[in-house]
Coordinates of C-alpha atoms and ligand atoms in Angstrom, one line a residue:
Chain O
M1 CA -5.7 12.8 39.1
T2 CA -6.1 15.9 37.2
D3 CA -2.4 17.0 36.3
L4 CA 0.7 15.6 34.8
V5 CA 2.7 16.3 38.3
N6 CA 2.9 12.8 39.3
V7 CA 2.7 11.3 35.7
A8 CA 6.0 9.3 34.7
L9 CA 6.7 10.9 31.3
N10 CA 10.2 9.9 29.4
A11 CA 12.1 12.4 27.7
E12 CA 9.9 12.7 24.7
G13 CA 6.6 13.2 26.4
F14 CA 5.2 9.5 26.5
M15 CA 3.6 8.3 29.6
I16 CA 5.7 5.5 31.0
D17 CA 2.7 3.4 32.4
P18 CA -0.4 3.5 30.4
N19 CA -2.4 2.1 33.7
Q20 CA -1.9 5.9 35.0
W21 CA -4.0 7.4 31.9
T22 CA -7.4 8.9 32.5
K23 CA -9.5 10.8 30.3
E24 CA -9.0 14.0 32.0
L25 CA -5.0 13.4 31.4
A26 CA -5.8 12.8 28.0
E27 CA -7.7 16.3 27.7
I28 CA -4.7 18.2 29.4
L29 CA -2.0 16.1 27.0
A30 CA -4.2 16.7 24.0
R31 CA -4.1 20.4 24.9
Q32 CA -0.2 20.5 25.0
E33 CA -0.3 18.9 21.5
G34 CA -2.0 21.9 20.3
I35 CA -5.8 20.4 20.5
D36 CA -8.0 22.4 22.5
V37 CA -11.3 20.4 22.1
L38 CA -11.2 16.5 21.7
T39 CA -14.5 16.0 19.6
P40 CA -16.2 12.4 19.6
E41 CA -14.2 12.0 16.3
H42 CA -11.1 12.3 18.2
W43 CA -12.3 10.0 21.1
Q44 CA -12.9 7.2 18.3
I45 CA -9.4 7.1 17.7
I46 CA -8.1 7.6 21.1
D47 CA -10.7 4.4 22.2
F48 CA -8.9 2.3 19.3
C49 CA -5.6 3.1 20.4
R50 CA -6.4 2.3 23.9
T51 CA -7.8 -1.1 23.2
T52 CA -5.3 -2.4 20.5
G53 CA -2.5 -0.5 22.5
L54 CA -3.1 -2.5 25.5
A55 CA -3.9 -5.9 24.1
N56 CA -0.7 -5.8 21.9
G57 CA 1.6 -4.0 24.1
K58 CA 2.3 -1.2 21.8
A59 CA 0.8 1.9 20.6
P60 CA -0.7 1.0 16.8
T61 CA 0.9 2.5 13.5
L62 CA -1.0 5.1 11.1
R63 CA -1.6 2.1 8.9
Q64 CA -3.3 0.0 11.8
I65 CA -5.5 2.9 12.8
T66 CA -6.9 3.9 9.6
V67 CA -7.4 -0.2 8.7
G68 CA -9.0 -0.5 12.0
T69 CA -11.2 2.7 12.3
G70 CA -12.1 3.0 9.0
I71 CA -11.1 6.7 8.8
S72 CA -9.2 7.9 5.9
I73 CA -5.1 8.9 6.6
K74 CA -6.0 12.4 5.3
D75 CA -8.8 12.8 8.0
L76 CA -6.3 11.5 10.5
F77 CA -4.0 14.2 9.8
A78 CA -6.9 17.0 9.8
L79 CA -7.7 15.8 13.4
Y80 CA -4.2 14.9 14.5
P81 CA -1.9 17.5 12.6
K82 CA 1.4 16.5 11.7
G83 CA 1.9 13.0 13.3
P84 CA -1.4 11.4 13.9
A85 CA 0.0 7.8 15.2
K86 CA 2.7 9.5 17.5
K87 CA 0.2 12.3 18.9
V88 CA -2.5 9.9 19.8
A89 CA -0.2 7.4 21.2
K90 CA 0.8 10.3 23.4
I91 CA -2.8 11.4 24.3
A92 CA -3.7 8.0 25.1
G93 CA -0.9 7.4 27.2
L94 CA 0.8 4.6 25.3
G95 CA 4.6 4.4 24.4
K96 CA 5.8 5.7 21.0
P97 CA 4.7 3.7 18.1
E98 CA 7.7 1.8 17.1
G99 CA 6.8 0.7 13.6
C100 CA 10.2 0.6 12.9
V101 CA 12.8 -1.1 15.3
Chain P
M1 CA 6.7 -40.5 6.7
K2 CA 6.2 -37.4 8.7
T3 CA 6.8 -34.2 6.4
F4 CA 8.5 -30.8 7.7
L5 CA 7.9 -28.3 5.3
V6 CA 9.6 -24.7 4.9
L7 CA 8.1 -22.0 3.0
G8 CA 10.3 -19.8 1.3
A9 CA 14.1 -20.5 0.5
G10 CA 15.5 -17.0 1.5
T11 CA 17.8 -16.4 4.1
A12 CA 15.9 -18.0 6.9
G13 CA 14.3 -20.8 4.8
T14 CA 17.6 -22.2 3.6
M15 CA 19.0 -22.2 6.8
I16 CA 16.1 -23.8 8.9
A17 CA 15.6 -26.5 6.1
R18 CA 19.3 -27.7 6.5
K19 CA 19.4 -27.8 10.0
M20 CA 16.3 -29.8 10.5
A21 CA 17.4 -32.0 8.0
A22 CA 20.6 -32.5 9.9
H23 CA 18.6 -33.0 13.1
L24 CA 15.3 -35.2 12.1
D25 CA 15.6 -38.9 11.5
A26 CA 15.5 -39.2 7.7
R27 CA 13.7 -42.8 8.2
E28 CA 11.1 -40.8 9.8
W29 CA 11.1 -37.5 8.1
K30 CA 11.0 -35.7 5.0
V31 CA 12.1 -32.1 4.5
V32 CA 10.3 -30.0 2.0
L33 CA 11.6 -26.8 1.1
V34 CA 9.4 -24.2 -1.7
D35 CA 10.3 -21.3 -3.4
K36 CA 9.1 -19.9 -6.6
D37 CA 12.3 -18.7 -7.5
E38 CA 15.6 -20.3 -8.5
K39 CA 17.9 -17.5 -7.4
H40 CA 19.0 -16.5 -4.1
Y41 CA 19.5 -12.9 -3.6
Y42 CA 22.3 -11.6 -1.1
Q43 CA 19.9 -8.6 -0.2
P44 CA 22.4 -6.5 1.7
G45 CA 24.6 -6.2 -1.1
F46 CA 21.7 -4.4 -3.1
L47 CA 23.3 -1.2 -1.2
F48 CA 26.5 -1.6 -3.0
L49 CA 25.1 -2.0 -6.7
P50 CA 24.5 1.6 -7.0
F51 CA 27.8 2.6 -6.7
G52 CA 29.6 0.0 -8.9
M53 CA 31.0 -1.7 -5.5
Y54 CA 29.3 -4.7 -6.4
R55 CA 28.1 -6.7 -9.4
A56 CA 25.5 -9.1 -10.1
Q57 CA 27.7 -12.1 -9.1
D58 CA 28.3 -10.4 -5.8
V59 CA 24.6 -11.0 -4.8
I60 CA 23.2 -13.7 -6.9
Q61 CA 23.6 -17.6 -6.7
P62 CA 21.5 -20.5 -7.5
K63 CA 19.3 -21.6 -4.8
R64 CA 20.3 -25.2 -5.1
K65 CA 23.9 -24.6 -4.3
F66 CA 22.8 -24.2 -0.7
I67 CA 20.1 -27.0 -0.4
P68 CA 21.5 -30.1 0.7
E69 CA 20.7 -33.2 -1.3
K70 CA 18.6 -34.6 2.1
V71 CA 15.9 -31.7 1.3
E72 CA 13.4 -31.8 -1.6
F73 CA 13.4 -28.4 -3.1
I74 CA 10.6 -27.7 -5.1
I75 CA 10.5 -24.7 -7.4
S76 CA 6.6 -23.8 -7.2
G77 CA 4.6 -20.7 -6.0
I78 CA 2.7 -21.1 -3.2
E79 CA -0.8 -20.7 -3.6
R80 CA -2.5 -20.8 -0.6
I81 CA -1.7 -22.0 2.9
E82 CA -4.4 -23.8 5.1
P83 CA -3.1 -23.9 8.7
D84 CA -6.1 -25.2 10.0
A85 CA -5.9 -28.3 7.7
S86 CA -2.2 -28.4 7.9
R87 CA -2.2 -28.2 4.3
V88 CA -0.3 -26.1 1.5
K89 CA -1.8 -25.6 -2.0
L90 CA 1.3 -24.6 -4.6
T91 CA 0.8 -23.2 -7.9
N92 CA 2.3 -26.2 -9.9
G93 CA -1.1 -27.9 -8.5
R94 CA 0.6 -30.0 -6.1
T95 CA -0.9 -30.4 -2.5
I96 CA 1.3 -30.9 0.5
T97 CA 0.3 -31.9 4.2
Y98 CA 2.7 -31.4 6.6
D99 CA 3.2 -32.4 10.4
H100 CA 5.4 -29.1 11.1
M101 CA 5.8 -25.9 8.9
V102 CA 8.4 -23.2 9.3
V103 CA 6.7 -19.8 7.3
A104 CA 10.1 -18.0 5.9
T105 CA 8.4 -16.0 3.1
G106 CA 10.0 -12.7 3.6
V107 CA 8.8 -9.1 2.9
D108 CA 8.3 -7.2 -0.5
I109 CA 8.1 -3.8 -1.6
H110 CA 4.7 -2.2 -2.7
P111 CA 5.5 0.7 -4.8
E112 CA 1.6 0.8 -5.9
E113 CA 0.8 1.5 -2.3
T114 CA 1.5 5.2 -2.9
E115 CA -0.4 7.4 -5.4
G116 CA 1.8 8.2 -8.1
M117 CA 4.9 6.4 -7.2
L118 CA 4.5 4.0 -10.4
D119 CA 3.7 7.3 -12.9
G120 CA 5.8 8.3 -15.4
G121 CA 9.0 8.8 -13.0
W122 CA 9.6 5.0 -12.0
R123 CA 12.7 3.8 -12.6
T124 CA 13.5 7.1 -14.8
N125 CA 14.3 9.2 -11.9
V126 CA 12.6 7.4 -9.3
F127 CA 13.9 4.1 -8.0
D128 CA 14.0 1.4 -5.1
F129 CA 17.2 -0.2 -4.0
Y130 CA 15.2 -2.8 -2.3
T131 CA 15.2 -5.0 -5.4
F132 CA 18.2 -6.1 -7.6
E133 CA 16.4 -4.5 -10.5
G134 CA 15.8 -1.1 -8.7
A135 CA 19.5 -0.9 -7.2
T136 CA 20.8 -1.8 -10.8
A137 CA 18.7 0.9 -12.7
L138 CA 19.6 3.3 -9.8
G139 CA 23.0 2.6 -10.8
K140 CA 22.9 3.1 -14.4
F141 CA 21.2 6.5 -13.5
L142 CA 23.7 7.9 -11.2
E143 CA 26.6 6.9 -13.9
K144 CA 25.2 9.4 -15.9
W145 CA 23.6 12.2 -13.5
Q146 CA 25.2 15.5 -13.3
G147 CA 23.8 16.5 -9.9
G148 CA 20.9 18.0 -8.4
R149 CA 18.5 17.2 -5.5
M150 CA 18.8 13.7 -4.1
V151 CA 15.8 12.6 -1.9
V152 CA 15.6 9.5 0.1
N153 CA 12.4 8.6 1.4
V154 CA 11.1 6.0 3.4
V155 CA 7.3 5.6 2.8
E156 CA 6.1 3.6 6.1
N157 CA 7.7 1.8 8.8
P158 CA 8.3 -1.0 9.4
I159 CA 11.2 -1.7 7.0
K160 CA 13.5 -4.7 6.7
C161 CA 17.0 -3.4 7.5
P162 CA 15.8 -0.1 8.9
V163 CA 19.4 1.4 8.6
A164 CA 19.7 0.9 4.7
P165 CA 18.5 4.3 3.9
L166 CA 20.9 6.0 5.9
E167 CA 23.8 3.5 4.6
L168 CA 22.6 4.6 0.9
L169 CA 22.8 8.5 2.0
F170 CA 26.3 8.1 3.5
L171 CA 27.4 6.2 0.5
A172 CA 26.2 8.5 -1.8
D173 CA 27.6 11.4 0.1
W174 CA 31.4 9.6 -0.4
W175 CA 30.7 8.4 -4.1
F176 CA 29.7 12.1 -5.1
T177 CA 32.6 13.7 -2.9
K178 CA 34.8 11.0 -4.9
R179 CA 33.7 12.1 -8.4
G180 CA 34.5 15.4 -7.6
M181 CA 30.6 16.4 -7.6
R182 CA 29.6 16.7 -4.1
N183 CA 29.0 20.2 -4.3
K184 CA 26.6 19.4 -7.2
V185 CA 24.5 17.3 -5.1
E186 CA 21.9 18.2 -2.2
L187 CA 21.1 15.2 -0.2
V188 CA 17.9 15.2 1.6
Y189 CA 16.4 12.3 3.9
A190 CA 12.6 12.5 4.3
T191 CA 11.6 10.0 7.0
P192 CA 8.2 9.3 8.6
L193 CA 10.6 9.3 11.9
S194 CA 11.1 11.9 14.0
G195 CA 14.9 11.4 13.7
A196 CA 17.6 9.4 12.4
F197 CA 16.4 6.1 13.8
T198 CA 14.1 4.5 16.6
K199 CA 15.9 4.4 19.5
P200 CA 17.2 7.4 21.0
I201 CA 20.8 6.9 21.8
A202 CA 21.5 5.7 18.2
A203 CA 19.5 8.5 16.5
D204 CA 21.5 11.2 18.3
A205 CA 24.6 9.7 17.0
L206 CA 23.3 8.9 13.7
G207 CA 21.8 12.1 13.2
A208 CA 25.0 14.2 14.6
M209 CA 26.5 11.8 11.5
L210 CA 24.1 13.1 9.0
K211 CA 24.5 16.7 9.7
R212 CA 28.6 16.4 9.6
K213 CA 28.0 15.2 6.1
N214 CA 25.5 17.7 5.1
I215 CA 22.9 15.7 4.4
H216 CA 19.3 17.6 5.7
V217 CA 17.0 15.5 7.4
E218 CA 13.2 16.4 7.0
P219 CA 11.4 14.5 9.9
D220 CA 8.0 13.3 10.6
F221 CA 7.3 13.2 6.8
N222 CA 4.6 10.8 5.8
I223 CA 4.5 10.9 2.2
G224 CA 1.4 11.1 0.9
M225 CA 1.8 11.3 -3.0
V226 CA 4.5 11.3 -5.6
D227 CA 3.7 14.0 -8.1
A228 CA 6.2 12.6 -11.1
G229 CA 4.7 15.2 -13.4
S230 CA 6.2 18.1 -11.4
N231 CA 8.9 16.0 -9.4
V232 CA 7.7 16.8 -6.3
I233 CA 6.7 14.4 -3.1
R234 CA 4.0 15.4 -0.9
S235 CA 3.1 14.5 2.8
W236 CA -0.3 14.1 4.3
D237 CA 0.3 17.4 5.9
E238 CA 0.8 19.2 2.7
R239 CA 4.4 19.7 3.1
E240 CA 6.3 19.4 -0.4
I241 CA 10.1 18.2 -1.0
P242 CA 11.0 19.0 -4.6
Y243 CA 13.5 16.4 -6.4
D244 CA 15.5 15.8 -9.2
L245 CA 16.2 11.9 -8.0
L246 CA 13.5 10.4 -5.8
V247 CA 15.3 7.1 -3.9
T248 CA 12.3 5.3 -2.2
V249 CA 11.8 2.6 0.2
P250 CA 8.2 1.9 -0.6
T251 CA 5.9 0.2 1.7
N252 CA 7.1 -3.2 3.0
M253 CA 4.8 -5.9 3.5
G254 CA 4.9 -9.6 4.1
A255 CA 4.2 -12.3 1.2
E256 CA 0.9 -11.7 -0.4
V257 CA 0.4 -15.7 0.0
I258 CA -0.2 -14.8 3.8
G259 CA -2.8 -12.2 3.1
R260 CA -4.5 -14.5 0.8
S261 CA -4.4 -17.1 3.4
G262 CA -5.9 -15.1 6.2
M263 CA -2.8 -15.6 8.4
G264 CA -1.5 -12.0 8.8
D265 CA -2.1 -8.7 10.1
E266 CA -2.7 -5.3 8.0
M267 CA 1.0 -5.7 6.9
N268 CA 1.0 -9.6 6.3
F269 CA 3.2 -10.0 8.9
V270 CA 2.2 -13.4 10.8
A271 CA 1.9 -12.8 14.9
V272 CA 4.1 -15.2 16.8
D273 CA 5.5 -15.7 20.2
K274 CA 8.3 -13.0 20.3
H275 CA 10.7 -15.5 22.5
T276 CA 9.9 -18.9 20.7
L277 CA 8.7 -17.8 17.0
Q278 CA 5.7 -20.4 17.2
S279 CA 2.2 -19.1 15.8
Q280 CA 0.2 -17.9 18.5
K281 CA -2.6 -19.7 16.5
W282 CA -1.4 -22.7 15.4
E283 CA 0.9 -24.9 17.4
N284 CA 2.8 -26.5 14.6
V285 CA 3.2 -23.5 12.7
W286 CA 6.8 -21.3 13.4
V287 CA 7.6 -18.0 11.4
M288 CA 11.1 -17.4 11.1
G289 CA 12.8 -14.0 9.5
D290 CA 11.0 -10.9 7.9
A291 CA 7.8 -13.0 8.0
N292 CA 6.9 -12.6 11.5
N293 CA 5.6 -9.6 13.6
I294 CA 8.5 -9.7 16.1
P295 CA 9.7 -6.3 17.4
T296 CA 13.1 -6.4 16.4
S297 CA 14.9 -5.5 12.9
K298 CA 14.1 -7.4 10.2
A299 CA 17.6 -8.5 9.0
G300 CA 19.7 -11.5 8.2
A301 CA 21.8 -11.4 11.4
V302 CA 18.4 -11.2 13.6
I303 CA 17.8 -14.8 11.6
H304 CA 21.3 -16.0 12.4
F305 CA 20.8 -15.2 15.9
Q306 CA 17.3 -16.7 16.4
Q307 CA 18.1 -19.8 14.7
E308 CA 19.2 -21.8 17.4
T309 CA 16.2 -21.1 19.5
V310 CA 14.1 -22.3 16.8
V311 CA 15.5 -25.3 16.1
K312 CA 15.6 -26.4 19.9
N313 CA 12.3 -25.8 20.5
L314 CA 11.1 -27.4 17.2
L315 CA 12.9 -30.4 18.2
A316 CA 11.4 -30.2 21.8
H317 CA 8.0 -29.7 20.4
I318 CA 8.2 -32.6 18.1
A319 CA 9.5 -34.8 20.9
G320 CA 6.5 -33.9 23.0
K321 CA 8.6 -31.8 25.6
P322 CA 8.2 -28.7 26.8
I323 CA 9.4 -25.4 24.8
T324 CA 12.2 -23.6 26.8
H325 CA 14.4 -21.8 24.8
K326 CA 13.7 -18.1 24.4
F327 CA 15.1 -15.6 21.7
D328 CA 16.2 -12.1 23.1
G329 CA 15.2 -10.2 20.0
H330 CA 18.9 -9.8 19.5
A331 CA 20.1 -7.7 16.5
S332 CA 23.4 -6.4 15.3
C333 CA 23.9 -4.1 12.1
Y334 CA 26.8 -2.8 10.4
I335 CA 26.1 0.7 9.1
E336 CA 27.9 1.6 6.0
S337 CA 29.1 5.3 6.6
G338 CA 31.2 5.8 3.7
F339 CA 34.8 6.6 3.1
N340 CA 35.8 3.1 3.9
K341 CA 34.2 3.2 7.5
G342 CA 31.2 1.9 9.4
V343 CA 29.4 2.0 12.4
L344 CA 28.0 -1.0 14.6
I345 CA 25.2 -1.2 16.7
D346 CA 23.8 -4.3 18.7
F347 CA 20.8 -4.4 20.7
N348 CA 17.9 -6.6 21.5
Y349 CA 13.9 -6.3 22.8
D350 CA 14.7 -4.4 26.0
Q351 CA 18.1 -2.4 25.7
E352 CA 18.6 0.0 23.1
P353 CA 22.0 0.4 21.2
L354 CA 24.7 2.0 23.2
P355 CA 28.2 2.7 22.7
G356 CA 31.0 0.5 23.3
K357 CA 33.0 -2.3 21.9
Y358 CA 31.9 -5.8 20.4
P359 CA 31.5 -8.7 20.7
L360 CA 34.4 -8.3 23.3
P361 CA 34.9 -5.6 25.9
V362 CA 37.8 -3.3 25.2
V363 CA 39.3 -5.1 22.7
G364 CA 36.3 -5.7 20.5
P365 CA 37.3 -5.5 17.6
F366 CA 34.3 -3.7 16.6
T367 CA 33.1 -0.3 18.0
L368 CA 29.6 0.4 19.0
L369 CA 28.1 3.6 17.6
G370 CA 31.6 4.9 16.5
E371 CA 32.6 5.1 12.8
T372 CA 36.0 3.1 12.2
T373 CA 37.6 1.4 9.4
I374 CA 37.0 -2.1 10.7
N375 CA 33.5 -1.7 11.2
H376 CA 33.4 -1.4 7.4
W377 CA 35.3 -4.3 6.9
G378 CA 32.9 -6.6 9.3
K379 CA 30.2 -5.1 6.7
L380 CA 31.9 -6.4 3.8
A381 CA 33.1 -9.6 5.3
F382 CA 29.2 -10.1 5.9
K383 CA 29.2 -11.2 2.3
T384 CA 31.7 -14.1 2.6
L385 CA 29.9 -15.0 5.9
Y386 CA 26.5 -15.2 4.1
W387 CA 27.3 -17.0 1.5
N388 CA 30.1 -19.4 2.8
M389 CA 29.2 -20.0 6.2
M390 CA 25.6 -19.0 7.0
L391 CA 24.0 -20.4 4.3
Q392 CA 26.4 -23.8 4.3
G393 CA 25.3 -24.7 8.1
I394 CA 28.8 -23.4 9.4
E395 CA 28.7 -22.0 12.6
V396 CA 29.4 -18.4 12.8
P397 CA 31.6 -17.5 15.9
L398 CA 29.2 -14.5 17.1
P399 CA 27.2 -15.3 20.6
N400 CA 23.7 -15.6 19.8
D401 CA 22.4 -14.1 23.1
F402 CA 22.7 -10.4 23.3
S403 CA 25.1 -9.3 26.1
M404 CA 25.9 -6.2 27.6
A405 CA 29.7 -6.7 27.8
G406 CA 31.5 -4.1 26.4
K407 CA 28.5 -1.7 26.3
K408 CA 28.4 1.7 28.1
P409 CA 25.4 2.5 29.4
T410 CA 24.3 6.1 29.3
S411 CA 21.3 7.3 31.0
S412 CA 18.7 6.0 28.8
K413 CA 16.3 8.7 27.5
S414 CA 13.3 6.8 27.1
P415 CA 12.7 3.6 29.3
A416 CA 10.2 0.9 27.7
P417 CA 7.0 1.4 28.7
Q418 CA 5.8 -0.9 31.1
F419 CA 2.7 -2.6 29.9
Ligands
FAD1 C1 18.7 -3.4 0.8 C2 19.0 -4.2 1.7 C3 20.1 -3.9 2.6 C4 19.8 -4.9 4.0 N1 21.2 -4.9 4.4 C5 21.0 -5.9 5.5 C6 22.6 -6.1 6.2 O1 23.2 -5.1 6.3 N2 22.3 -7.0 7.3 C7 21.3 -7.8 7.7 O2 21.3 -8.5 8.2 N3 20.3 -7.8 7.0 C8 20.1 -6.7 5.9 N4 19.1 -6.8 5.0 C9 18.0 -7.8 5.5 C10 17.9 -9.1 4.9 O3 18.4 -9.5 3.5 C11 16.9 -10.1 5.5 O4 16.4 -9.6 6.7 C12 16.7 -11.4 4.8 O5 17.4 -11.7 3.7 C13 15.3 -11.8 5.1 O6 15.3 -13.2 4.8 P1 13.7 -14.4 5.0 O7 14.2 -15.7 4.9 O8 13.1 -13.8 5.9 O9 13.4 -13.5 3.3 P2 14.1 -13.8 2.2 O10 15.0 -13.9 2.1 O11 13.6 -12.3 1.4 O12 13.1 -15.0 1.6 C14 11.8 -15.1 1.2 C15 11.8 -16.1 0.1 O13 10.3 -16.5 0.0 C16 10.1 -16.9 -1.2 N5 8.6 -16.6 -1.6 C17 7.6 -15.4 -0.7 N6 6.6 -15.7 -1.3 C18 6.4 -16.9 -2.1 C19 5.4 -17.5 -2.8 N7 4.1 -17.1 -2.8 N8 5.3 -18.6 -3.4 C20 6.9 -18.9 -3.3 N9 8.2 -18.4 -2.8 C21 7.6 -17.1 -1.9 C22 10.6 -15.7 -2.1 O14 10.8 -15.9 -3.4 C23 12.1 -15.7 -1.1 O15 13.0 -16.3 -1.8 C24 19.0 -6.1 3.7 C25 18.0 -6.0 3.1 C26 17.8 -5.1 1.9 C27 16.6 -5.2 1.0

């Protein structure tokens, strides 16, 4: 699957079924979020979020990402400007990080 | 003699210790409850302290008053929990070995987690309202304040009672209006969320209320530091918001003893099965209230709704029977909205808050997601309900299980992700 046509998204643009996700989709979703190229640093974070997100049934919060990857919050914002937790969750095909309910 | 141990005598611990003491055979079981503090705080009342609506006696009572004689109450800090050995070490030197344990050590604020938060301005023009001391100090400040920009900021989520910051803003809008100085005050809500609330339909409704009340929202604001020298908060993406008065909800974390004992996640929350509240790691450990990691609001009302499930499951487990009761994540929050009005939201793990009536269809008497006077009375009645019914083990006449009766489904904007 190399485009978003057959991918179910919610109104906020998060994928509904994380099992539909592919690396190619991640590239497309990243471009929509204003990130043209996914570098290995970007991928390290996406991989972490995919693993913990699928294991826990929900996308990790900013604190979980910084603790889990050892990448500082400042650097996370440099890689994923504005809202790293939300952006990565979107690109990684996970739901919105809840944190707060 | 077997020991049923409860850690923390706050909302959840006080309630479950009483219930279990009533159910367990006193010839066979001893119920022990431990807390470091003699005072019980009615935390929802902290919201009203800054505006002089409540005083200390409304929100503080001696813990002993709510603990039946059958329960052994120990006032001591908890030094370390050793769940592998079913043992707890207290700071008073005592060690308690338990057969079953409920952890209910709650959540505390951590202002030191944000750079600069405790520098200079702390409790001078930077206040929290999640502690009795913070809410009281804010009240003293407001009495004399001449106006300016009041910024309410949530540092990070989750926080207990996620609607409390909105309520503080609504009440501030009303209070400044009443004092004839609303035109001298700018109200700003800086939140890490993209809107007023997590769940879309409620976020829209609450967002519209903020707008109507002329409260400016700064969404996606993840605070990096407080610059107390120049009275500015700065986000990680370099946005700056100047303030004259900063009301912060600092990082909320589970009790430090959870971290020290290696029982929690990075926020010191203990992982449990979200339907049974039993620990995922230790079968004789259960975690109630704010201390656990279940994906619903951390609120007193939630504890009330989850109690029956926990009691039934504990008794079944102790009797060697299978655990069959399931908690559905039911949460119900009165949102004080100022001018003697309030909004009610009611939701669970699967269903976001919807408009309608609660608890009965059409007649209510409470209106969901709409501002009414009776909702405001519901909020104020919660104090009486809390001190006189919940903590005293008297049944509160509200259904535990979430129900769709009375709710009006709108087409949901964000179906839950299917994992
Ligand atoms: C401002 C505010 C407004 C709120 N509004 C509402 C509302 O409108 N409606 C609602 O339903 N809920 C509301 N809440 C939330 C509600 O108060 C909490 O969810 C509830 O009190 C949590 O109960 P708990 O038993 O889990 O924890 P707590 O009641 O906080 O009790 C934890 C106990 O553990 C003890 N403890 C912790 N560590 C140790 C240790 N190491 N040794 C010994 N003792 C220890 C503490 O002393 C404390 O007594 C509000 C909270 C706040 C702060």
